[in-house]
mmCIF file of C-alpha atoms in Angstrom:
data_model
loop_
_atom_site.group_PDB
_atom_site.id
_atom_site.type_symbol
_atom_site.label_atom_id
_atom_site.label_comp_id
_atom_site.label_asym_id
_atom_site.label_seq_id
_atom_site.Cartn_x
_atom_site.Cartn_y
_atom_site.Cartn_z
ATOM 1 C CA MET A 750 123.366 126.741 109.843
ATOM 2 C CA ASP A 751 122.676 128.860 113.168
ATOM 3 C CA GLU A 752 119.981 130.638 111.468
ATOM 4 C CA LEU A 753 118.370 127.498 110.543
ATOM 5 C CA SER A 754 118.500 126.115 114.130
ATOM 6 C CA LYS A 755 116.884 129.217 115.319
ATOM 7 C CA SER A 756 114.056 128.830 112.676
ATOM 8 C CA LYS A 757 113.552 125.055 113.380
ATOM 9 C CA ARG A 758 111.078 124.393 110.491
ATOM 10 C CA LEU A 759 111.531 121.418 108.247
ATOM 11 C CA LEU A 760 109.570 120.688 105.185
ATOM 12 C CA VAL A 761 109.379 116.919 103.983
ATOM 13 C CA VAL A 762 108.177 116.691 100.446
ATOM 14 C CA LEU A 763 106.734 113.227 100.422
ATOM 15 C CA PRO A 764 106.592 110.720 97.589
ATOM 16 C CA THR A 765 103.791 110.773 94.997
ATOM 17 C CA TRP A 766 102.216 107.373 95.269
ATOM 18 C CA ILE A 767 100.160 106.326 98.383
ATOM 19 C CA GLY A 768 102.435 103.409 99.015
ATOM 20 C CA ASP A 769 105.596 105.258 98.810
ATOM 21 C CA ALA A 770 104.209 107.874 101.119
ATOM 22 C CA VAL A 771 103.696 105.094 103.621
ATOM 23 C CA MET A 772 107.098 103.775 103.131
ATOM 24 C CA ALA A 773 108.498 107.257 104.070
ATOM 25 C CA THR A 774 106.919 106.824 107.497
ATOM 26 C CA PRO A 775 110.311 105.513 109.046
ATOM 27 C CA ALA A 776 111.946 108.520 107.722
ATOM 28 C CA LEU A 777 109.411 110.883 109.330
ATOM 29 C CA ARG A 778 109.744 109.116 112.599
ATOM 30 C CA ARG A 779 113.633 109.660 112.238
ATOM 31 C CA VAL A 780 113.448 113.152 111.718
ATOM 32 C CA ARG A 781 111.033 113.670 114.266
ATOM 33 C CA ASN A 782 112.889 111.834 117.055
ATOM 34 C CA ALA A 783 116.026 113.636 116.168
ATOM 35 C CA LEU A 784 114.514 117.191 116.007
ATOM 36 C CA PRO A 785 112.664 117.796 119.213
ATOM 37 C CA GLY A 786 110.917 121.175 119.135
ATOM 38 C CA TRP A 787 111.074 121.351 115.496
ATOM 39 C CA PHE A 788 108.006 122.231 113.383
ATOM 40 C CA ILE A 789 107.686 119.493 110.526
ATOM 41 C CA GLY A 790 105.471 119.885 107.832
ATOM 42 C CA GLY A 791 104.644 117.540 104.896
ATOM 43 C CA VAL A 792 103.533 118.238 101.413
ATOM 44 C CA CYS A 793 101.833 115.485 99.428
ATOM 45 C CA ARG A 794 99.438 114.835 96.751
ATOM 46 C CA PRO A 795 95.565 114.598 97.417
ATOM 47 C CA GLY A 796 94.734 111.439 98.856
ATOM 48 C CA ALA A 797 98.007 110.852 100.872
ATOM 49 C CA ASP A 798 96.632 113.476 103.299
ATOM 50 C CA GLN A 799 93.929 111.012 104.201
ATOM 51 C CA VAL A 800 96.304 108.291 104.869
ATOM 52 C CA LEU A 801 98.952 109.989 106.818
ATOM 53 C CA ALA A 802 96.409 112.057 108.966
ATOM 54 C CA GLY A 803 96.868 111.588 112.638
ATOM 55 C CA LEU A 804 100.682 111.012 112.494
ATOM 56 C CA ASP A 805 102.515 112.712 115.298
ATOM 57 C CA THR A 806 105.505 112.857 113.048
ATOM 58 C CA LEU A 807 103.959 115.732 110.929
ATOM 59 C CA ASP A 808 102.725 119.084 112.705
ATOM 60 C CA GLU A 809 100.813 119.966 109.415
ATOM 61 C CA ILE A 810 100.180 118.540 105.913
ATOM 62 C CA HIS A 811 99.970 120.769 102.773
ATOM 63 C CA VAL A 812 97.957 119.161 99.991
ATOM 64 C CA ALA A 813 99.603 120.376 96.781
ATOM 65 C CA PRO A 814 98.954 118.897 93.252
ATOM 66 C CA MET A 815 102.046 119.477 91.446
ATOM 67 C CA SER A 816 100.465 118.993 87.735
ATOM 68 C CA GLY A 817 100.827 121.377 84.896
ATOM 69 C CA VAL A 818 103.427 123.958 83.880
ATOM 70 C CA LEU A 819 102.155 126.432 86.913
ATOM 71 C CA GLY A 820 101.946 123.552 89.308
ATOM 72 C CA PRO A 821 105.184 124.285 91.229
ATOM 73 C CA LYS A 822 104.459 128.011 91.320
ATOM 74 C CA ARG A 823 101.158 127.287 92.956
ATOM 75 C CA VAL A 824 102.870 124.857 95.476
ATOM 76 C CA ALA A 825 105.508 127.294 96.054
ATOM 77 C CA ALA A 826 102.884 130.344 96.938
ATOM 78 C CA GLN A 827 101.399 127.890 99.490
ATOM 79 C CA LEU A 828 104.841 127.084 101.339
ATOM 80 C CA ARG A 829 106.361 130.357 101.222
ATOM 81 C CA PRO A 830 104.345 132.036 104.159
ATOM 82 C CA ARG A 831 105.306 129.068 106.341
ATOM 83 C CA ARG A 832 109.030 130.191 106.034
ATOM 84 C CA TYR A 833 110.599 126.774 106.339
ATOM 85 C CA ALA A 834 114.365 126.596 106.990
ATOM 86 C CA ALA A 835 115.008 123.521 105.108
ATOM 87 C CA ALA A 836 113.269 120.934 102.475
ATOM 88 C CA LEU A 837 113.881 117.386 102.639
ATOM 89 C CA LEU A 838 112.759 116.051 99.198
ATOM 90 C CA LEU A 839 111.744 112.251 99.120
ATOM 91 C CA THR A 840 110.876 112.761 95.530
ATOM 92 C CA ASN A 841 112.873 112.371 92.568
ATOM 93 C CA SER A 842 111.175 115.017 90.291
ATOM 94 C CA PHE A 843 112.380 118.490 88.864
ATOM 95 C CA SER A 844 108.754 120.113 89.682
ATOM 96 C CA THR A 845 109.276 119.344 93.408
ATOM 97 C CA ALA A 846 112.757 120.726 93.674
ATOM 98 C CA LEU A 847 111.756 123.648 91.526
ATOM 99 C CA ALA A 848 108.714 124.455 94.017
ATOM 100 C CA THR A 849 111.071 124.493 97.016
ATOM 101 C CA ARG A 850 113.454 126.710 95.384
ATOM 102 C CA VAL A 851 110.677 129.167 94.301
ATOM 103 C CA ALA A 852 109.485 128.958 97.821
ATOM 104 C CA GLY A 853 112.629 130.494 98.914
ATOM 105 C CA ILE A 854 113.697 127.593 101.225
ATOM 106 C CA PRO A 855 117.397 127.907 101.813
ATOM 107 C CA VAL A 856 118.457 124.485 102.426
ATOM 108 C CA ARG A 857 117.047 121.830 99.820
ATOM 109 C CA LEU A 858 118.294 118.292 100.228
ATOM 110 C CA GLY A 859 117.357 115.342 97.827
ATOM 111 C CA TYR A 860 118.715 112.716 95.299
ATOM 112 C CA ASP A 861 120.423 114.303 92.241
ATOM 113 C CA ARG A 862 118.036 113.005 89.496
ATOM 114 C CA ASP A 863 115.613 114.160 86.722
ATOM 115 C CA GLY A 864 118.067 117.179 85.941
ATOM 116 C CA ARG A 865 117.337 119.010 89.290
ATOM 117 C CA GLY A 866 120.782 119.074 90.685
ATOM 118 C CA LEU A 867 121.357 122.752 90.330
ATOM 119 C CA LEU A 868 117.997 123.329 92.334
ATOM 120 C CA LEU A 869 119.542 121.460 95.196
ATOM 121 C CA THR A 870 121.739 122.808 97.788
ATOM 122 C CA HIS A 871 122.771 119.415 99.152
ATOM 123 C CA ARG A 872 122.914 116.423 96.455
ATOM 124 C CA LEU A 873 122.771 112.603 97.147
ATOM 125 C CA GLN A 874 123.711 110.181 94.478
ATOM 126 C CA ALA A 875 121.367 107.114 93.904
ATOM 127 C CA PRO A 876 123.303 104.038 93.342
ATOM 128 C CA LYS A 877 123.288 102.681 89.867
ATOM 129 C CA ARG A 878 123.541 98.858 88.388
ATOM 130 C CA GLU A 879 126.535 97.919 86.335
ATOM 131 C CA GLY A 880 125.783 98.559 82.820
ATOM 132 C CA GLY A 881 123.344 101.338 83.517
ATOM 133 C CA GLY A 882 119.940 102.118 85.058
ATOM 134 C CA TRP A 883 119.269 102.464 88.705
ATOM 135 C CA ALA A 884 120.198 99.716 91.370
ATOM 136 C CA ILE A 885 117.582 97.882 93.187
ATOM 137 C CA VAL A 886 117.153 99.839 96.630
ATOM 138 C CA ALA A 887 114.215 99.243 98.900
ATOM 139 C CA ALA A 888 112.272 102.495 98.766
ATOM 140 C CA ALA A 889 111.684 102.749 102.498
ATOM 141 C CA ALA A 890 115.715 102.521 102.848
ATOM 142 C CA TYR A 891 116.106 105.041 100.226
ATOM 143 C CA TYR A 892 114.000 107.660 101.982
ATOM 144 C CA ASP A 893 115.441 106.842 105.439
ATOM 145 C CA HIS A 894 118.995 107.295 103.931
ATOM 146 C CA ALA A 895 117.822 110.894 102.640
ATOM 147 C CA ALA A 896 116.435 111.726 106.186
ATOM 148 C CA LYS A 897 119.816 111.053 107.917
ATOM 149 C CA ALA A 898 121.668 113.013 105.409
ATOM 150 C CA MET A 899 119.347 116.052 106.079
ATOM 151 C CA LEU A 900 120.072 115.505 109.821
ATOM 152 C CA ASP A 901 123.892 115.653 108.960
ATOM 153 C CA ALA A 902 123.252 118.861 107.148
ATOM 154 C CA LEU A 903 121.097 120.546 109.647
ATOM 155 C CA ALA A 904 123.939 119.740 112.379
ATOM 156 C CA ASP A 905 126.691 120.857 110.043
ATOM 157 C CA ARG A 906 128.065 117.592 109.687
ATOM 158 C CA PRO A 907 129.614 116.623 106.150
ATOM 159 C CA ILE A 908 127.554 114.692 103.769
ATOM 160 C CA ASP A 909 128.909 111.736 101.792
ATOM 161 C CA ALA A 910 126.800 111.935 98.586
ATOM 162 C CA LEU A 911 128.270 108.358 97.484
ATOM 163 C CA ARG A 912 127.803 106.578 100.677
ATOM 164 C CA ALA A 913 126.073 103.355 100.346
ATOM 165 C CA ILE A 914 122.403 103.023 101.344
ATOM 166 C CA ASP A 915 122.066 100.886 104.349
ATOM 167 C CA PRO A 916 118.993 98.576 104.988
ATOM 168 C CA LEU A 917 116.337 100.068 107.446
ATOM 169 C CA PRO A 918 117.120 99.435 111.006
ATOM 170 C CA ALA A 919 115.731 96.421 112.848
ATOM 171 C CA HIS A 920 113.164 98.625 114.929
ATOM 172 C CA ALA A 921 112.104 100.594 111.877
ATOM 173 C CA ARG A 922 108.326 100.309 111.141
ATOM 174 C CA LEU A 923 105.885 101.606 108.693
ATOM 175 C CA GLU A 924 103.164 103.886 110.698
ATOM 176 C CA LEU A 925 99.745 104.918 110.168
ATOM 177 C CA VAL A 926 97.122 105.959 112.549
ATOM 178 C CA ALA A 927 93.322 105.012 112.447
ATOM 179 C CA GLN A 928 91.635 107.993 114.039
ATOM 180 C CA ALA A 929 88.093 107.814 115.595
ATOM 181 C CA ARG A 930 86.481 109.008 112.591
ATOM 182 C CA ASP A 931 88.252 106.575 110.512
ATOM 183 C CA HIS A 932 86.852 103.614 112.686
ATOM 184 C CA GLU A 933 83.389 105.444 112.332
ATOM 185 C CA LEU A 934 83.619 105.642 108.641
ATOM 186 C CA ALA A 935 84.769 101.974 108.479
ATOM 187 C CA ALA A 936 81.837 100.579 110.401
ATOM 188 C CA SER A 937 79.361 102.671 108.291
ATOM 189 C CA VAL A 938 80.836 101.285 105.067
ATOM 190 C CA LEU A 939 81.099 97.605 106.286
ATOM 191 C CA GLU A 940 77.458 97.934 107.646
ATOM 192 C CA ARG A 941 76.056 98.976 104.192
ATOM 193 C CA ALA A 942 78.201 96.446 102.609
ATOM 194 C CA GLY A 943 76.429 93.777 104.637
ATOM 195 C CA ILE A 944 79.346 92.476 106.781
ATOM 196 C CA ASP A 945 78.403 91.514 110.409
ATOM 197 C CA ARG A 946 80.373 93.328 112.939
ATOM 198 C CA SER A 947 81.689 89.907 114.333
ATOM 199 C CA ALA A 948 82.988 88.632 110.949
ATOM 200 C CA ARG A 949 86.372 87.778 110.536
ATOM 201 C CA LEU A 950 87.588 89.820 107.770
ATOM 202 C CA ALA A 951 89.957 89.418 104.546
ATOM 203 C CA VAL A 952 90.760 92.354 102.390
ATOM 204 C CA LEU A 953 91.232 91.480 98.505
ATOM 205 C CA ASN A 954 93.052 94.067 96.522
ATOM 206 C CA PRO A 955 92.827 93.117 92.761
ATOM 207 C CA GLY A 956 93.520 96.658 91.159
ATOM 208 C CA GLY A 957 96.900 98.590 90.530
ATOM 209 C CA ASN A 958 97.863 101.492 88.671
ATOM 210 C CA ASN A 959 99.461 99.206 86.051
ATOM 211 C CA PRO A 960 97.473 96.131 84.529
ATOM 212 C CA ALA A 961 100.728 94.183 84.495
ATOM 213 C CA LYS A 962 100.356 94.226 88.272
ATOM 214 C CA ARG A 963 97.115 92.789 88.463
ATOM 215 C CA TRP A 964 96.526 89.061 89.329
ATOM 216 C CA PRO A 965 93.582 87.792 87.362
ATOM 217 C CA ALA A 966 90.309 89.086 89.016
ATOM 218 C CA GLU A 967 88.375 85.595 88.523
ATOM 219 C CA ARG A 968 91.237 84.024 90.654
ATOM 220 C CA TYR A 969 90.575 86.475 93.401
ATOM 221 C CA GLY A 970 86.983 85.174 93.183
ATOM 222 C CA ALA A 971 87.890 81.887 93.703
ATOM 223 C CA LEU A 972 90.197 82.718 96.618
ATOM 224 C CA ALA A 973 87.292 84.476 98.228
ATOM 225 C CA ASP A 974 85.503 81.343 98.065
ATOM 226 C CA TRP A 975 88.338 79.093 99.467
ATOM 227 C CA LEU A 976 88.963 81.799 102.475
ATOM 228 C CA LEU A 977 85.322 81.463 103.452
ATOM 229 C CA GLU A 978 85.034 77.773 103.390
ATOM 230 C CA ARG A 979 88.338 76.717 104.763
ATOM 231 C CA HIS A 980 89.023 79.773 107.096
ATOM 232 C CA GLY A 981 85.760 81.430 107.809
ATOM 233 C CA LEU A 982 87.070 84.567 106.415
ATOM 234 C CA GLN A 983 84.522 87.043 104.760
ATOM 235 C CA SER A 984 86.200 88.747 101.903
ATOM 236 C CA VAL A 985 85.727 92.275 100.649
ATOM 237 C CA VAL A 986 87.324 94.074 97.789
ATOM 238 C CA ASN A 987 88.974 97.316 97.959
ATOM 239 C CA ALA A 988 89.287 99.192 94.748
ATOM 240 C CA SER A 989 89.227 102.650 93.535
ATOM 241 C CA PRO A 990 86.117 103.809 91.541
ATOM 242 C CA ALA A 991 88.166 103.505 88.360
ATOM 243 C CA GLU A 992 88.683 99.800 89.276
ATOM 244 C CA ALA A 993 84.820 99.110 89.517
ATOM 245 C CA GLU A 994 84.900 96.535 86.694
ATOM 246 C CA ILE A 995 87.632 94.590 88.292
ATOM 247 C CA ALA A 996 85.913 94.513 91.592
ATOM 248 C CA ALA A 997 82.556 93.366 89.725
ATOM 249 C CA GLU A 998 84.558 90.669 87.976
ATOM 250 C CA VAL A 999 85.729 89.322 91.371
ATOM 251 C CA ASP A 1000 82.180 89.319 92.738
ATOM 252 C CA ARG A 1001 80.997 87.510 89.619
ATOM 253 C CA ALA A 1002 83.638 84.762 89.655
ATOM 254 C CA ALA A 1003 82.832 83.787 93.405
ATOM 255 C CA ARG A 1004 79.943 81.736 94.638
ATOM 256 C CA ALA A 1005 79.704 83.850 97.954
ATOM 257 C CA THR A 1006 78.981 87.621 97.813
ATOM 258 C CA VAL A 1007 82.188 89.708 97.793
ATOM 259 C CA PRO A 1008 81.157 93.397 98.177
ATOM 260 C CA CYS A 1009 83.298 96.136 97.018
ATOM 261 C CA LEU A 1010 84.000 98.908 99.659
ATOM 262 C CA ALA A 1011 83.907 101.634 97.172
ATOM 263 C CA ASP A 1012 80.395 100.568 96.215
ATOM 264 C CA HIS A 1013 79.293 101.567 99.792
ATOM 265 C CA GLY A 1014 81.184 104.750 100.586
ATOM 266 C CA GLY A 1015 84.638 103.613 101.050
ATOM 267 C CA SER A 1016 87.491 105.865 100.917
ATOM 268 C CA LEU A 1017 91.334 106.090 101.962
ATOM 269 C CA ALA A 1018 90.290 107.169 105.313
ATOM 270 C CA SER A 1019 87.682 104.390 105.760
ATOM 271 C CA LEU A 1020 90.092 101.622 104.372
ATOM 272 C CA LYS A 1021 92.273 102.589 107.454
ATOM 273 C CA GLY A 1022 89.655 101.585 109.917
ATOM 274 C CA VAL A 1023 88.701 98.670 108.003
ATOM 275 C CA LEU A 1024 92.253 97.173 107.869
ATOM 276 C CA ALA A 1025 92.550 98.074 111.629
ATOM 277 C CA ARG A 1026 89.960 95.415 112.327
ATOM 278 C CA SER A 1027 91.010 92.817 109.568
ATOM 279 C CA ASP A 1028 92.628 89.511 109.775
ATOM 280 C CA LEU A 1029 94.251 89.239 106.187
ATOM 281 C CA MET A 1030 95.025 91.242 103.170
ATOM 282 C CA VAL A 1031 95.715 89.599 99.610
ATOM 283 C CA THR A 1032 97.034 92.159 97.406
ATOM 284 C CA ASN A 1033 98.855 93.099 94.106
ATOM 285 C CA ASP A 1034 101.766 95.308 94.331
ATOM 286 C CA THR A 1035 99.929 98.667 95.172
ATOM 287 C CA GLY A 1036 99.451 101.188 98.041
ATOM 288 C CA PRO A 1037 96.837 99.367 100.215
ATOM 289 C CA ARG A 1038 99.560 96.650 100.880
ATOM 290 C CA HIS A 1039 101.703 99.279 102.690
ATOM 291 C CA ILE A 1040 98.601 100.526 104.597
ATOM 292 C CA ALA A 1041 97.804 96.895 105.752
ATOM 293 C CA VAL A 1042 101.300 96.253 106.977
ATOM 294 C CA SER A 1043 101.167 99.515 109.126
ATOM 295 C CA PHE A 1044 98.224 98.167 110.949
ATOM 296 C CA ASN A 1045 100.016 94.804 111.448
ATOM 297 C CA VAL A 1046 97.795 92.800 109.383
ATOM 298 C CA PRO A 1047 99.030 89.573 107.719
ATOM 299 C CA VAL A 1048 99.560 90.103 104.025
ATOM 300 C CA VAL A 1049 100.111 88.021 101.046
ATOM 301 C CA SER A 1050 101.652 90.244 98.139
ATOM 302 C CA LEU A 1051 101.741 89.145 94.714
ATOM 303 C CA PHE A 1052 104.373 90.399 92.317
ATOM 304 C CA GLY A 1053 104.897 89.932 88.513
ATOM 305 C CA LEU A 1054 106.633 92.302 86.416
ATOM 306 C CA THR A 1055 107.722 94.687 89.291
ATOM 307 C CA ASP A 1056 110.768 93.437 91.167
ATOM 308 C CA HIS A 1057 109.606 93.199 94.699
ATOM 309 C CA ARG A 1058 112.895 94.158 96.143
ATOM 310 C CA TRP A 1059 112.133 97.697 95.273
ATOM 311 C CA THR A 1060 109.382 97.658 98.034
ATOM 312 C CA THR A 1061 110.748 95.527 100.814
ATOM 313 C CA ILE A 1062 109.269 96.652 103.921
ATOM 314 C CA PRO A 1063 109.295 95.574 107.690
ATOM 315 C CA ALA A 1064 106.212 93.420 108.437
ATOM 316 C CA PRO A 1065 105.907 92.393 111.830
ATOM 317 C CA ALA A 1066 102.542 90.381 111.736
ATOM 318 C CA GLY A 1067 104.247 88.456 108.638
ATOM 319 C CA GLU A 1068 104.135 88.964 104.890
ATOM 320 C CA ALA A 1069 104.138 86.241 102.265
ATOM 321 C CA VAL A 1070 105.795 87.722 99.004
ATOM 322 C CA LEU A 1071 104.928 85.423 95.850
ATOM 323 C CA VAL A 1072 106.741 86.269 92.745
ATOM 324 C CA ALA A 1073 105.521 85.043 89.244
ATOM 325 C CA ASP A 1074 109.236 83.672 88.632
ATOM 326 C CA PRO A 1075 110.932 82.418 91.950
ATOM 327 C CA SER A 1076 113.954 81.200 89.827
ATOM 328 C CA LEU A 1077 115.064 84.717 89.104
ATOM 329 C CA PRO A 1078 118.710 85.153 89.757
ATOM 330 C CA ASP A 1079 119.788 88.030 92.238
ATOM 331 C CA HIS A 1080 121.562 89.953 89.653
ATOM 332 C CA GLU A 1081 118.384 90.183 87.213
ATOM 333 C CA MET A 1082 115.341 92.352 87.743
ATOM 334 C CA ALA A 1083 111.835 91.157 87.256
ATOM 335 C CA ASN A 1084 111.310 94.336 85.281
ATOM 336 C CA ASP A 1085 113.812 93.172 82.690
ATOM 337 C CA ASP A 1086 111.589 90.177 81.153
ATOM 338 C CA PRO A 1087 107.931 91.183 80.917
ATOM 339 C CA VAL A 1088 106.810 87.797 79.463
ATOM 340 C CA ARG A 1089 108.547 85.516 81.901
ATOM 341 C CA LYS A 1090 107.499 87.569 84.745
ATOM 342 C CA ARG A 1091 103.872 87.843 83.951
ATOM 343 C CA ILE A 1092 101.854 87.860 87.114
ATOM 344 C CA ASP A 1093 99.165 85.260 85.726
ATOM 345 C CA ARG A 1094 102.082 82.979 85.888
ATOM 346 C CA LEU A 1095 101.302 82.889 89.802
ATOM 347 C CA GLU A 1096 99.086 79.671 90.005
ATOM 348 C CA PRO A 1097 96.155 79.902 92.272
ATOM 349 C CA GLN A 1098 97.488 76.862 94.270
ATOM 350 C CA ARG A 1099 100.518 79.044 95.324
ATOM 351 C CA VAL A 1100 98.383 81.919 96.500
#
């Protein structure tokens, strides 16, 4: 590894989804603290770069869509001139491993999944359940485990591919930075939405990539009224443009006006600024939950079909995790019973 130590250039292939990219920030902090003087680059999908911008754990962020047959080749062409010595793959996909191999990165460490083992120089084994299927491991700990293994590889220490994945250290935190531009964007969006600068703010997040994760929009509308009447919190909706109808349904169900940030120019960058000044988020299991926690916003997180233990995260400001079926035994997964674990079984009174 002498040549690698001279190169001192590490690439971190970041998870695909926004929330997972945020859950990878403890792993980024680990490698940054352990590798002073190294250049650490990250590669991620579009959108994640806005969320991760400003972190001192990354010297450069490559935005690289991996889609299509030629996706890995295009990504490799972008990475090759950087002459990275090693790649830490926090993804599980074949395509990301192929891209780092084609880019000529000599050390490639990741989990041996998706048929990509031969593309890795250092393979980790993800734990499995008895009877088959992947064992429940919190994603932030999963990524941190890979980061520790990469540090062992770079130091020529042996890697135990079957070693159990430990929980995150007590000091670990999700990290994001709201830059001056993010605050400016947030102020502009809130002003256009009619939110007074002095208003105490609750951000409601009723969307999600899977309809099974979405608590009914009309209940979010009732919640917005309750938060205003009982706690003086003005609610706004965070939703993607594709979730415009969900946001509109929240507004129609509420007596008070509940503006949608996207209708007023909201973006992932401005969301960081909005959350940095918010008092509360109520959210389904989706990326903005992790963004809020990284800014020490108290969060109420609603889970139905997805088992919440996959995304256990440190939340210093407090997080109330509400699950559709609190009686679920530890040996079962919420994902195993889509009827019993429907998110609409979460009563409004509990939320």
